[in-house]
Amino acid sequence: MKIYVAGHRGMVGGAILRQLEATRPEAEIVTRTHDQLDLSNQAAVADFMQAQKPDEVILAAAKVGGIHANNTYPAEFIYENLMIEANVIHQAFRAGVERLLFLGSSCIYPKRAPQPMREDALLTGVLEPTNEPYAIAKIAGIKLCESYNRQYGTDYRSVMPTNLYGPGDNFHPENSHVVPALLRRFHEAKQRGDSEVVVWGSGTPMREFLYVEDMAEASLFVANLDPATYRANSDPMLSHINVGTGTDVTIRELAETISEVVGFTGTLAFDASKPDGTPRKLMDVSRLAAMGWTYKVGLREGLERSYAWFTDPSHENRMV
Ligand SMILES: NC(=O)C1=CN([C@@H]2O[C@H](COP(=O)(O)OP(=O)(O)OC[C@H]3O[C@@H](n4cnc5c(N)ncnc54)[C@H](OP(=O)(O)O)[C@@H]3O)[C@@H](O)[C@H]2O)C=CC1
Ligand SMILES: C[C@H]1O[C@H](OP(=O)(O)OP(=O)(O)OC[C@H]2O[C@@H](n3cnc4c(=O)[nH]c(N)nc43)[C@H](O)[C@@H]2O)[C@@H](O)[C@@H](O)C1=O
């Protein structure tokens, strides 16, 4: 059994690789770095898939970033993600790959979808402008999988992660997501002895956060589901599966918790000039629960593990 993990040096791909190595010792796991194989290059992906002919593909490679990055580089977010998914999914099919898992995002749902958001809320309303290009690419990824399944009988599956965080995250001060951004900002403020930390936006948006080890476990759970169970719990035209905790907090509550975890004793300030983005995007996770998976690591524990990882001098914190 040969499994190709695309994006293995990223936060989710890295967690998936660790769990595969621990649980599938018999499998041959294939990886390539971005420098070794640019997945936006159609010919390079075709040559790689024809040479490797993996049995399974886990597509965790993508152009990923927080609200500021999405709002600043929309062309990169739509182009890179469309190219990566089109190349990997099409070339996997040409190489006879039977099973593939595509990672989308909770941002595929309409800005004002009823909460919690069920899988059938997809394409029922306008998207959040700050990440619409990325969301369009991710929706196209789901439809690529579904279209190859319908026309060619492949078994290409899609999971929609909520906001993720944990070891291996991107800690870039501007382009990162809120959890790594605030872990770093509170840590540096504590080290400098600052009296205040500025948090972007109003603090009122709500977000759901899933620890990356849980995401990796859920990804492999869905990837390994027998086809009958997967089909019985999903719809061929709405085949994606939400992955989250089913609980959310305000950004203010998140910032206060991170401040406590870091041990910062100053005050919070909110910068209203920064975008809030979607007011809320809580996922309905009952479909995945019905299949037999629920999350394990709560937010406080996950933040404590993430902060320990961030401050561990034995590795370089990635910033892209
Ligand atoms: N993090 C989050 O909160 C969420 C993530 N997701 C999805 O989960 C998946 C994984 O995200 P995450 O692990 O956080 O992202 P990361 O940015 O941590 O990892 C993405 C990986 O993809 C690689 N990559 C990017 N572009 C290319 C390319 N053209 N060719 C080859 N490799 C490439 C990156 O390599 P390099 O850095 O060297 O360019 C990196 O290793 C993505 O599909 C993302 O959309 C969904 C919802 C939330
Ligand atoms: C996973 C998800 O991630 C993105 O959407 P997002 O959830 O809006 O992402 P975010 O984590 O960047 O922000 C969440 C909230 O947090 C607030 N916030 C406060 N202070 C900081 C801060 O310092 N940095 C950041 N990034 N946000 C901050 C910020 O203003 C916003 O209200 C898209 O990639 C989307 O496509 C997607 O898939």
PDB file of C-alpha atoms in Angstrom, residues 182-290:
ATOM      1  CA  LEU A 182      -1.624  35.784  19.308  1.00  0.00           C
ATOM      2  CA  LEU A 183       0.552  33.080  20.914  1.00  0.00           C
ATOM      3  CA  ARG A 184       3.569  34.792  19.395  1.00  0.00           C
ATOM      4  CA  ARG A 185       2.366  38.356  20.122  1.00  0.00           C
ATOM      5  CA  PHE A 186       1.567  37.678  23.815  1.00  0.00           C
ATOM      6  CA  HIS A 187       4.825  35.757  24.233  1.00  0.00           C
ATOM      7  CA  GLU A 188       6.937  38.556  22.790  1.00  0.00           C
ATOM      8  CA  ALA A 189       5.002  41.162  24.832  1.00  0.00           C
ATOM      9  CA  LYS A 190       5.674  39.177  28.016  1.00  0.00           C
ATOM     10  CA  GLN A 191       9.367  38.916  27.178  1.00  0.00           C
ATOM     11  CA  ARG A 192       9.590  42.687  26.527  1.00  0.00           C
ATOM     12  CA  GLY A 193       7.549  43.566  29.598  1.00  0.00           C
ATOM     13  CA  ASP A 194       4.906  45.406  27.519  1.00  0.00           C
ATOM     14  CA  SER A 195       1.762  46.607  29.298  1.00  0.00           C
ATOM     15  CA  GLU A 196      -0.654  46.056  26.382  1.00  0.00           C
ATOM     16  CA  VAL A 197      -1.263  43.669  23.473  1.00  0.00           C
ATOM     17  CA  VAL A 198      -3.309  44.721  20.439  1.00  0.00           C
ATOM     18  CA  VAL A 199      -5.772  42.194  19.018  1.00  0.00           C
ATOM     19  CA  TRP A 200      -7.181  42.692  15.490  1.00  0.00           C
ATOM     20  CA  GLY A 201     -10.837  43.592  14.894  1.00  0.00           C
ATOM     21  CA  SER A 202     -13.617  44.096  17.444  1.00  0.00           C
ATOM     22  CA  GLY A 203     -13.127  40.870  19.417  1.00  0.00           C
ATOM     23  CA  THR A 204     -16.780  39.970  18.803  1.00  0.00           C
ATOM     24  CA  PRO A 205     -16.463  37.430  15.943  1.00  0.00           C
ATOM     25  CA  MET A 206     -16.793  33.824  17.048  1.00  0.00           C
ATOM     26  CA  ARG A 207     -14.524  31.000  15.917  1.00  0.00           C
ATOM     27  CA  GLU A 208     -14.317  27.244  16.434  1.00  0.00           C
ATOM     28  CA  PHE A 209     -10.816  25.822  16.938  1.00  0.00           C
ATOM     29  CA  LEU A 210      -9.689  22.239  16.422  1.00  0.00           C
ATOM     30  CA  TYR A 211      -6.252  21.021  17.552  1.00  0.00           C
ATOM     31  CA  VAL A 212      -4.245  19.710  14.605  1.00  0.00           C
ATOM     32  CA  GLU A 213      -3.643  16.223  16.020  1.00  0.00           C
ATOM     33  CA  ASP A 214      -7.444  15.786  16.169  1.00  0.00           C
ATOM     34  CA  MET A 215      -7.679  17.020  12.561  1.00  0.00           C
ATOM     35  CA  ALA A 216      -5.088  14.488  11.445  1.00  0.00           C
ATOM     36  CA  GLU A 217      -6.939  11.691  13.243  1.00  0.00           C
ATOM     37  CA  ALA A 218     -10.255  12.746  11.700  1.00  0.00           C
ATOM     38  CA  SER A 219      -8.657  12.916   8.231  1.00  0.00           C
ATOM     39  CA  LEU A 220      -7.335   9.352   8.487  1.00  0.00           C
ATOM     40  CA  PHE A 221     -10.648   8.210  10.009  1.00  0.00           C
ATOM     41  CA  VAL A 222     -12.581   9.508   6.971  1.00  0.00           C
ATOM     42  CA  ALA A 223      -9.911   8.298   4.524  1.00  0.00           C
ATOM     43  CA  ASN A 224     -10.104   4.765   5.960  1.00  0.00           C
ATOM     44  CA  LEU A 225     -13.891   4.527   6.234  1.00  0.00           C
ATOM     45  CA  ASP A 226     -15.244   1.623   4.226  1.00  0.00           C
ATOM     46  CA  PRO A 227     -16.978   2.969   1.096  1.00  0.00           C
ATOM     47  CA  ALA A 228     -20.429   1.714   2.157  1.00  0.00           C
ATOM     48  CA  THR A 229     -20.294   3.606   5.481  1.00  0.00           C
ATOM     49  CA  TYR A 230     -18.974   6.751   3.783  1.00  0.00           C
ATOM     50  CA  ARG A 231     -21.658   6.647   1.120  1.00  0.00           C
ATOM     51  CA  ALA A 232     -24.415   5.866   3.654  1.00  0.00           C
ATOM     52  CA  ASN A 233     -23.482   9.026   5.609  1.00  0.00           C
ATOM     53  CA  SER A 234     -22.874  11.456   2.774  1.00  0.00           C
ATOM     54  CA  ASP A 235     -24.532  12.630  -0.402  1.00  0.00           C
ATOM     55  CA  PRO A 236     -22.747  12.190  -3.769  1.00  0.00           C
ATOM     56  CA  MET A 237     -23.605  15.788  -4.609  1.00  0.00           C
ATOM     57  CA  LEU A 238     -22.739  17.092  -1.104  1.00  0.00           C
ATOM     58  CA  SER A 239     -19.988  14.633  -0.309  1.00  0.00           C
ATOM     59  CA  HIS A 240     -17.923  16.830   2.025  1.00  0.00           C
ATOM     60  CA  ILE A 241     -17.740  16.129   5.762  1.00  0.00           C
ATOM     61  CA  ASN A 242     -17.411  18.902   8.384  1.00  0.00           C
ATOM     62  CA  VAL A 243     -14.607  18.406  10.919  1.00  0.00           C
ATOM     63  CA  GLY A 244     -14.640  20.483  14.109  1.00  0.00           C
ATOM     64  CA  THR A 245     -15.505  20.569  17.781  1.00  0.00           C
ATOM     65  CA  GLY A 246     -19.054  21.954  17.489  1.00  0.00           C
ATOM     66  CA  THR A 247     -18.193  24.668  20.047  1.00  0.00           C
ATOM     67  CA  ASP A 248     -16.930  28.229  19.559  1.00  0.00           C
ATOM     68  CA  VAL A 249     -15.605  31.256  21.471  1.00  0.00           C
ATOM     69  CA  THR A 250     -15.358  34.983  20.773  1.00  0.00           C
ATOM     70  CA  ILE A 251     -11.995  36.326  19.663  1.00  0.00           C
ATOM     71  CA  ARG A 252     -11.928  38.307  22.932  1.00  0.00           C
ATOM     72  CA  GLU A 253     -12.377  35.068  24.963  1.00  0.00           C
ATOM     73  CA  LEU A 254      -9.674  33.411  22.851  1.00  0.00           C
ATOM     74  CA  ALA A 255      -7.265  36.319  23.431  1.00  0.00           C
ATOM     75  CA  GLU A 256      -7.944  36.278  27.192  1.00  0.00           C
ATOM     76  CA  THR A 257      -7.270  32.536  27.302  1.00  0.00           C
ATOM     77  CA  ILE A 258      -4.050  32.850  25.296  1.00  0.00           C
ATOM     78  CA  SER A 259      -2.945  35.692  27.605  1.00  0.00           C
ATOM     79  CA  GLU A 260      -3.435  33.369  30.609  1.00  0.00           C
ATOM     80  CA  VAL A 261      -1.672  30.428  28.918  1.00  0.00           C
ATOM     81  CA  VAL A 262       1.314  32.629  28.034  1.00  0.00           C
ATOM     82  CA  GLY A 263       1.349  34.280  31.475  1.00  0.00           C
ATOM     83  CA  PHE A 264       0.983  37.846  30.146  1.00  0.00           C
ATOM     84  CA  THR A 265      -0.220  40.205  32.886  1.00  0.00           C
ATOM     85  CA  GLY A 266      -0.961  43.357  30.849  1.00  0.00           C
ATOM     86  CA  THR A 267      -4.160  44.509  29.157  1.00  0.00           C
ATOM     87  CA  LEU A 268      -5.847  43.864  25.790  1.00  0.00           C
ATOM     88  CA  ALA A 269      -6.663  46.504  23.183  1.00  0.00           C
ATOM     89  CA  PHE A 270      -8.664  45.952  19.983  1.00  0.00           C
ATOM     90  CA  ASP A 271      -7.710  47.475  16.600  1.00  0.00           C
ATOM     91  CA  ALA A 272     -11.006  48.175  14.830  1.00  0.00           C
ATOM     92  CA  SER A 273      -9.126  49.099  11.629  1.00  0.00           C
ATOM     93  CA  LYS A 274      -8.458  45.381  11.065  1.00  0.00           C
ATOM     94  CA  PRO A 275     -11.213  43.195   9.467  1.00  0.00           C
ATOM     95  CA  ASP A 276     -13.408  40.915  11.583  1.00  0.00           C
ATOM     96  CA  GLY A 277     -14.270  38.639   8.649  1.00  0.00           C
ATOM     97  CA  THR A 278     -17.151  36.194   9.033  1.00  0.00           C
ATOM     98  CA  PRO A 279     -19.129  36.974  12.206  1.00  0.00           C
ATOM     99  CA  ARG A 280     -19.408  33.269  13.067  1.00  0.00           C
ATOM    100  CA  LYS A 281     -18.687  29.922  11.357  1.00  0.00           C
ATOM    101  CA  LEU A 282     -19.588  27.157  13.760  1.00  0.00           C
ATOM    102  CA  MET A 283     -19.793  23.785  12.064  1.00  0.00           C
ATOM    103  CA  ASP A 284     -22.474  21.172  12.516  1.00  0.00           C
ATOM    104  CA  VAL A 285     -20.315  18.071  13.107  1.00  0.00           C
ATOM    105  CA  SER A 286     -23.159  15.562  13.509  1.00  0.00           C
ATOM    106  CA  ARG A 287     -22.488  13.815  10.165  1.00  0.00           C
ATOM    107  CA  LEU A 288     -18.947  12.860  11.243  1.00  0.00           C
ATOM    108  CA  ALA A 289     -20.160  11.988  14.752  1.00  0.00           C
ATOM    109  CA  ALA A 290     -22.699   9.610  13.179  1.00  0.00           C
TER     110      ALA A 290
END
